[in-house]
Amino acid sequence: MQSVPHDHAAVGAGTSDWRSAARLIDHTLLRPEATAAAVARLCKEALHFQFAAVCINPMHVALAAWELRDTPVRVAAVVGFPLGATLATVKRFEAAEAIRLGADELDMVLNVGALKAGDRRLVENDIRTVTRPAHETGVLVKVILETALLTQEEKVTACELALAAEADFVKTSTGFGGGGATAADVALMRGVVGNRAGVKAAGGIRTAADVATMVAAGADRIGTSNGVAIMRELSAPPLAPNGPANSSPGY
């Protein structure tokens, strides 16, 4: 498990300031129709506002790593997305390939069906197949619970198993599972993991007020595709419409 800061009081107090809010945001583009040009634009926006990371599908990792080379903005790739129902061996391979291509963080979907069936060992091992190779290379792992599909007891169990498998964050949602983050779920997850892991709220977060609500509930990372609109709400300096991005190697 990697070292993750959790100064919620300081973070919560600063969410009305665009710089503080930006440092929490994973600027996200996971739509299946996303093009390389759209991902390059995402990276340009993330660099301008100094978001924590971009969160993208694995096929775009090499491009994002190139665009964000030598910058503090991290590249997060999803694994087993969006269902979490693929084989653990496939998740391990997908994670390894994303790391090889330049991912700094992995957002993996746990095996929801196994969790609901009560197969704790399978769920923990599924997560560990990603955390083990990731931590060998200093890559953070966030485990997506898909809270909209779970009971309260299952949410608690999922957090416990993520901790047992040495995940760095637990995350609410994919955004594709019929529901997004709620303050109640974030507070529950924070209560289970304490300061042993981070909590990422994702799904349906569209406004600065939404960000503040999630941070107050215990989130220390925010996944959203509305980062630019949130920055505009907080009076951040606008992005030039046609400013240059880093030169692409052609991925």
mmCIF file of C-alpha atoms in Angstrom:
data_model
loop_
_atom_site.group_PDB
_atom_site.id
_atom_site.type_symbol
_atom_site.label_atom_id
_atom_site.label_comp_id
_atom_site.label_asym_id
_atom_site.label_seq_id
_atom_site.Cartn_x
_atom_site.Cartn_y
_atom_site.Cartn_z
ATOM 1 C CA MET A 1 0.000 0.000 0.000
ATOM 2 C CA GLN A 2 1.372 3.399 -0.989
ATOM 3 C CA SER A 3 1.414 6.494 1.211
ATOM 4 C CA VAL A 4 -1.740 8.570 0.708
ATOM 5 C CA PRO A 5 -2.389 11.877 2.537
ATOM 6 C CA HIS A 6 -5.748 12.324 4.230
ATOM 7 C CA ASP A 7 -5.938 15.851 5.658
ATOM 8 C CA HIS A 8 -9.679 16.187 5.163
ATOM 9 C CA ALA A 9 -10.084 19.333 7.252
ATOM 10 C CA ALA A 10 -7.534 21.209 5.157
ATOM 11 C CA VAL A 11 -8.947 19.908 1.889
ATOM 12 C CA GLY A 12 -12.543 20.601 2.839
ATOM 13 C CA ALA A 13 -11.753 24.141 3.870
ATOM 14 C CA GLY A 14 -10.214 24.909 0.502
ATOM 15 C CA THR A 15 -12.741 23.578 -1.990
ATOM 16 C CA SER A 16 -14.050 27.067 -2.741
ATOM 17 C CA ASP A 17 -10.596 27.926 -4.105
ATOM 18 C CA TRP A 18 -10.056 26.582 -7.611
ATOM 19 C CA ARG A 19 -6.457 25.533 -6.987
ATOM 20 C CA SER A 20 -7.361 23.434 -3.952
ATOM 21 C CA ALA A 21 -10.306 21.863 -5.745
ATOM 22 C CA ALA A 22 -8.221 21.131 -8.845
ATOM 23 C CA ARG A 23 -5.708 19.133 -6.831
ATOM 24 C CA LEU A 24 -8.492 16.684 -5.915
ATOM 25 C CA ILE A 25 -9.798 16.018 -9.417
ATOM 26 C CA ASP A 26 -9.197 13.050 -11.681
ATOM 27 C CA HIS A 27 -10.155 14.602 -15.031
ATOM 28 C CA THR A 28 -12.061 11.754 -16.628
ATOM 29 C CA LEU A 29 -12.878 10.621 -20.163
ATOM 30 C CA LEU A 30 -14.056 7.005 -20.351
ATOM 31 C CA ARG A 31 -16.665 7.148 -23.097
ATOM 32 C CA PRO A 32 -16.204 4.401 -25.676
ATOM 33 C CA GLU A 33 -16.279 6.935 -28.518
ATOM 34 C CA ALA A 34 -13.412 9.013 -27.084
ATOM 35 C CA THR A 35 -10.813 9.812 -29.749
ATOM 36 C CA ALA A 36 -7.094 10.461 -29.455
ATOM 37 C CA ALA A 37 -7.754 14.143 -30.142
ATOM 38 C CA ALA A 38 -10.249 14.284 -27.277
ATOM 39 C CA VAL A 39 -7.763 12.633 -24.920
ATOM 40 C CA ALA A 40 -5.030 15.066 -25.960
ATOM 41 C CA ARG A 41 -7.432 17.906 -25.159
ATOM 42 C CA LEU A 42 -8.225 16.289 -21.799
ATOM 43 C CA CYS A 43 -4.505 16.248 -20.986
ATOM 44 C CA LYS A 44 -4.125 19.884 -22.010
ATOM 45 C CA GLU A 45 -6.992 20.852 -19.689
ATOM 46 C CA ALA A 46 -5.567 18.787 -16.835
ATOM 47 C CA LEU A 47 -2.185 20.444 -17.207
ATOM 48 C CA HIS A 48 -3.678 23.942 -17.369
ATOM 49 C CA PHE A 49 -5.686 23.509 -14.169
ATOM 50 C CA GLN A 50 -3.157 21.190 -12.481
ATOM 51 C CA PHE A 51 -5.662 18.429 -11.852
ATOM 52 C CA ALA A 52 -4.430 15.440 -9.874
ATOM 53 C CA ALA A 53 -4.710 13.050 -12.808
ATOM 54 C CA VAL A 54 -6.438 12.159 -16.020
ATOM 55 C CA CYS A 55 -8.500 8.961 -15.924
ATOM 56 C CA ILE A 56 -8.762 7.178 -19.266
ATOM 57 C CA ASN A 57 -9.218 3.840 -20.977
ATOM 58 C CA PRO A 58 -6.063 1.737 -21.421
ATOM 59 C CA MET A 59 -5.805 2.281 -25.181
ATOM 60 C CA HIS A 60 -5.048 5.966 -24.531
ATOM 61 C CA VAL A 61 -2.402 5.518 -21.817
ATOM 62 C CA ALA A 62 0.628 5.896 -24.075
ATOM 63 C CA LEU A 63 -0.753 9.095 -25.579
ATOM 64 C CA ALA A 64 -1.610 10.584 -22.180
ATOM 65 C CA ALA A 65 1.777 9.612 -20.751
ATOM 66 C CA TRP A 66 3.438 11.409 -23.659
ATOM 67 C CA GLU A 67 1.277 14.522 -23.375
ATOM 68 C CA LEU A 68 1.849 14.739 -19.602
ATOM 69 C CA ARG A 69 5.523 13.761 -19.532
ATOM 70 C CA ASP A 70 7.616 15.721 -17.031
ATOM 71 C CA THR A 71 4.516 17.260 -15.407
ATOM 72 C CA PRO A 72 2.898 16.645 -11.999
ATOM 73 C CA VAL A 73 -0.364 15.431 -13.579
ATOM 74 C CA ARG A 74 -0.683 11.668 -13.227
ATOM 75 C CA VAL A 75 -2.098 9.141 -15.677
ATOM 76 C CA ALA A 76 -4.783 6.804 -14.285
ATOM 77 C CA ALA A 77 -5.961 3.845 -16.360
ATOM 78 C CA VAL A 78 -9.067 1.782 -15.698
ATOM 79 C CA VAL A 79 -8.794 -2.013 -15.369
ATOM 80 C CA GLY A 80 -11.609 -4.543 -15.758
ATOM 81 C CA PHE A 81 -13.819 -1.633 -16.712
ATOM 82 C CA PRO A 82 -16.745 -1.160 -16.411
ATOM 83 C CA LEU A 83 -18.146 -4.522 -15.231
ATOM 84 C CA GLY A 84 -15.312 -6.038 -13.195
ATOM 85 C CA ALA A 85 -16.453 -9.480 -14.355
ATOM 86 C CA THR A 86 -13.434 -10.495 -16.390
ATOM 87 C CA LEU A 87 -10.862 -13.040 -15.194
ATOM 88 C CA ALA A 88 -8.279 -12.031 -12.603
ATOM 89 C CA THR A 89 -5.543 -13.149 -15.005
ATOM 90 C CA VAL A 90 -6.902 -10.728 -17.593
ATOM 91 C CA LYS A 91 -6.985 -7.899 -15.048
ATOM 92 C CA ARG A 92 -3.384 -8.658 -14.132
ATOM 93 C CA PHE A 93 -2.296 -8.535 -17.774
ATOM 94 C CA GLU A 94 -4.302 -5.355 -18.445
ATOM 95 C CA ALA A 95 -2.749 -3.709 -15.373
ATOM 96 C CA ALA A 96 0.766 -4.724 -16.401
ATOM 97 C CA GLU A 97 0.275 -3.373 -19.923
ATOM 98 C CA ALA A 98 -1.113 -0.066 -18.636
ATOM 99 C CA ILE A 99 1.876 0.283 -16.318
ATOM 100 C CA ARG A 100 4.280 -0.532 -19.157
ATOM 101 C CA LEU A 101 2.693 2.186 -21.285
ATOM 102 C CA GLY A 102 3.041 4.807 -18.564
ATOM 103 C CA ALA A 103 0.135 4.615 -16.103
ATOM 104 C CA ASP A 104 0.852 6.038 -12.642
ATOM 105 C CA GLU A 105 -2.444 4.853 -11.145
ATOM 106 C CA LEU A 106 -4.955 2.078 -11.830
ATOM 107 C CA ASP A 107 -8.698 2.278 -11.164
ATOM 108 C CA MET A 108 -9.861 -1.350 -11.112
ATOM 109 C CA VAL A 109 -13.406 -2.679 -10.831
ATOM 110 C CA LEU A 110 -13.731 -5.459 -8.279
ATOM 111 C CA ASN A 111 -15.661 -8.628 -9.056
ATOM 112 C CA VAL A 112 -19.133 -7.476 -8.043
ATOM 113 C CA GLY A 113 -20.820 -10.839 -8.644
ATOM 114 C CA ALA A 114 -18.303 -12.667 -6.455
ATOM 115 C CA LEU A 115 -18.780 -10.088 -3.718
ATOM 116 C CA LYS A 116 -22.564 -10.494 -3.795
ATOM 117 C CA ALA A 117 -22.116 -14.280 -3.690
ATOM 118 C CA GLY A 118 -20.062 -13.937 -0.514
ATOM 119 C CA ASP A 119 -16.844 -15.240 -2.084
ATOM 120 C CA ARG A 120 -14.460 -13.104 -0.055
ATOM 121 C CA ARG A 121 -11.358 -15.030 -1.087
ATOM 122 C CA LEU A 122 -12.030 -14.579 -4.802
ATOM 123 C CA VAL A 123 -12.662 -10.850 -4.381
ATOM 124 C CA GLU A 124 -9.521 -10.275 -2.328
ATOM 125 C CA ASN A 125 -7.365 -12.317 -4.693
ATOM 126 C CA ASP A 126 -8.871 -10.501 -7.689
ATOM 127 C CA ILE A 127 -7.800 -7.173 -6.203
ATOM 128 C CA ARG A 128 -4.400 -8.495 -5.175
ATOM 129 C CA THR A 129 -3.601 -9.588 -8.727
ATOM 130 C CA VAL A 130 -3.570 -5.868 -9.551
ATOM 131 C CA THR A 131 -2.123 -4.344 -6.382
ATOM 132 C CA ARG A 132 0.879 -6.668 -6.257
ATOM 133 C CA PRO A 133 2.427 -5.790 -9.658
ATOM 134 C CA ALA A 134 1.327 -2.172 -9.308
ATOM 135 C CA HIS A 135 3.109 -1.648 -6.005
ATOM 136 C CA GLU A 136 6.264 -3.264 -7.335
ATOM 137 C CA THR A 137 6.523 -0.273 -9.684
ATOM 138 C CA GLY A 138 5.145 2.422 -7.344
ATOM 139 C CA VAL A 139 1.738 2.603 -9.032
ATOM 140 C CA LEU A 140 -1.360 3.411 -6.946
ATOM 141 C CA VAL A 141 -4.471 1.229 -7.103
ATOM 142 C CA LYS A 142 -8.051 2.416 -6.569
ATOM 143 C CA VAL A 143 -10.727 -0.264 -6.184
ATOM 144 C CA ILE A 144 -14.115 0.615 -7.653
ATOM 145 C CA LEU A 145 -16.928 -0.873 -5.563
ATOM 146 C CA GLU A 146 -19.914 0.096 -7.758
ATOM 147 C CA THR A 147 -21.856 1.101 -4.664
ATOM 148 C CA ALA A 148 -25.201 1.472 -6.459
ATOM 149 C CA LEU A 149 -25.281 -2.322 -6.844
ATOM 150 C CA LEU A 150 -24.368 -3.154 -3.234
ATOM 151 C CA THR A 151 -26.077 -3.406 0.127
ATOM 152 C CA GLN A 152 -24.647 -1.525 3.094
ATOM 153 C CA GLU A 153 -23.076 -4.745 4.389
ATOM 154 C CA GLU A 154 -21.529 -5.460 0.984
ATOM 155 C CA LYS A 155 -20.038 -1.968 0.830
ATOM 156 C CA VAL A 156 -18.377 -2.533 4.197
ATOM 157 C CA THR A 157 -17.101 -5.944 3.116
ATOM 158 C CA ALA A 158 -15.754 -4.521 -0.149
ATOM 159 C CA CYS A 159 -13.791 -1.871 1.734
ATOM 160 C CA GLU A 160 -12.409 -4.462 4.146
ATOM 161 C CA LEU A 161 -11.300 -6.714 1.303
ATOM 162 C CA ALA A 162 -9.708 -3.796 -0.559
ATOM 163 C CA LEU A 163 -7.697 -3.009 2.566
ATOM 164 C CA ALA A 164 -6.732 -6.661 2.996
ATOM 165 C CA ALA A 165 -5.489 -6.689 -0.608
ATOM 166 C CA GLU A 166 -3.465 -3.501 0.082
ATOM 167 C CA ALA A 167 -5.398 -1.149 -2.191
ATOM 168 C CA ASP A 168 -4.499 2.534 -1.911
ATOM 169 C CA PHE A 169 -8.022 3.905 -2.470
ATOM 170 C CA VAL A 170 -11.587 2.719 -2.494
ATOM 171 C CA LYS A 171 -13.793 4.366 -5.111
ATOM 172 C CA THR A 172 -17.565 4.606 -5.284
ATOM 173 C CA SER A 173 -18.551 4.062 -8.887
ATOM 174 C CA THR A 174 -17.676 3.552 -12.537
ATOM 175 C CA GLY A 175 -20.318 6.031 -13.682
ATOM 176 C CA PHE A 176 -21.686 3.250 -15.908
ATOM 177 C CA GLY A 177 -23.474 1.195 -13.253
ATOM 178 C CA GLY A 178 -26.783 3.001 -12.881
ATOM 179 C CA GLY A 179 -25.780 5.243 -9.980
ATOM 180 C CA GLY A 180 -22.993 7.498 -8.820
ATOM 181 C CA ALA A 181 -21.404 8.799 -5.674
ATOM 182 C CA THR A 182 -23.460 9.768 -2.645
ATOM 183 C CA ALA A 183 -22.271 11.546 0.471
ATOM 184 C CA ALA A 184 -23.639 8.703 2.578
ATOM 185 C CA ASP A 185 -21.580 6.114 0.712
ATOM 186 C CA VAL A 186 -18.444 8.240 0.913
ATOM 187 C CA ALA A 187 -18.922 8.675 4.663
ATOM 188 C CA LEU A 188 -19.479 4.930 5.091
ATOM 189 C CA MET A 189 -16.349 4.089 3.103
ATOM 190 C CA ARG A 190 -14.277 6.619 5.044
ATOM 191 C CA GLY A 191 -15.559 5.146 8.282
ATOM 192 C CA VAL A 192 -14.352 1.687 7.250
ATOM 193 C CA VAL A 193 -10.954 2.577 5.789
ATOM 194 C CA GLY A 194 -10.095 5.418 8.179
ATOM 195 C CA ASN A 195 -6.647 6.732 7.277
ATOM 196 C CA ARG A 196 -5.495 3.391 5.885
ATOM 197 C CA ALA A 197 -6.636 4.245 2.342
ATOM 198 C CA GLY A 198 -7.975 7.117 0.306
ATOM 199 C CA VAL A 199 -11.597 7.508 -0.783
ATOM 200 C CA LYS A 200 -12.448 8.552 -4.325
ATOM 201 C CA ALA A 201 -15.948 9.782 -5.092
ATOM 202 C CA ALA A 202 -16.950 9.358 -8.736
ATOM 203 C CA GLY A 203 -20.141 9.344 -10.726
ATOM 204 C CA GLY A 204 -22.574 12.228 -11.073
ATOM 205 C CA ILE A 205 -20.264 14.924 -9.651
ATOM 206 C CA ARG A 206 -20.974 17.965 -11.804
ATOM 207 C CA THR A 207 -20.627 21.121 -9.712
ATOM 208 C CA ALA A 208 -18.336 22.786 -7.202
ATOM 209 C CA ALA A 209 -21.028 22.218 -4.582
ATOM 210 C CA ASP A 210 -20.955 18.495 -5.366
ATOM 211 C CA VAL A 211 -17.184 18.474 -4.845
ATOM 212 C CA ALA A 212 -17.522 20.273 -1.506
ATOM 213 C CA THR A 213 -20.224 17.827 -0.378
ATOM 214 C CA MET A 214 -18.094 14.790 -1.196
ATOM 215 C CA VAL A 215 -14.999 16.220 0.470
ATOM 216 C CA ALA A 216 -16.995 17.059 3.589
ATOM 217 C CA ALA A 217 -18.171 13.427 3.652
ATOM 218 C CA GLY A 218 -14.585 12.164 3.536
ATOM 219 C CA ALA A 219 -13.426 12.026 -0.097
ATOM 220 C CA ASP A 220 -9.873 13.023 -0.910
ATOM 221 C CA ARG A 221 -10.082 12.391 -4.657
ATOM 222 C CA ILE A 222 -12.896 13.300 -7.050
ATOM 223 C CA GLY A 223 -13.543 11.612 -10.382
ATOM 224 C CA THR A 224 -15.475 13.779 -12.811
ATOM 225 C CA SER A 225 -15.804 14.554 -16.492
ATOM 226 C CA ASN A 226 -16.995 18.042 -15.532
ATOM 227 C CA GLY A 227 -13.692 19.366 -14.214
ATOM 228 C CA VAL A 228 -13.491 22.304 -16.609
ATOM 229 C CA ALA A 229 -17.037 23.447 -15.770
ATOM 230 C CA ILE A 230 -16.231 23.159 -12.060
ATOM 231 C CA MET A 231 -13.108 25.277 -12.548
ATOM 232 C CA ARG A 232 -15.209 27.849 -14.401
ATOM 233 C CA GLU A 233 -17.619 27.954 -11.443
ATOM 234 C CA LEU A 234 -14.672 28.655 -9.147
ATOM 235 C CA SER A 235 -13.362 31.460 -11.409
ATOM 236 C CA ALA A 236 -10.220 29.695 -12.556
ATOM 237 C CA PRO A 237 -8.394 31.362 -15.464
ATOM 238 C CA PRO A 238 -9.849 30.066 -18.732
ATOM 239 C CA LEU A 239 -8.028 27.715 -21.043
ATOM 240 C CA ALA A 240 -7.003 29.250 -24.372
ATOM 241 C CA PRO A 241 -9.215 27.672 -27.060
ATOM 242 C CA ASN A 242 -6.367 26.621 -29.357
ATOM 243 C CA GLY A 243 -3.280 26.529 -27.175
ATOM 244 C CA PRO A 244 -0.652 23.955 -28.154
ATOM 245 C CA ALA A 245 -0.553 20.526 -26.548
ATOM 246 C CA ASN A 246 2.678 18.546 -26.380
ATOM 247 C CA SER A 247 3.690 17.122 -29.732
ATOM 248 C CA SER A 248 2.292 13.607 -30.080
ATOM 249 C CA PRO A 249 4.417 10.662 -31.268
ATOM 250 C CA GLY A 250 1.446 9.375 -33.240
ATOM 251 C CA TYR A 251 -0.317 6.966 -30.867
#
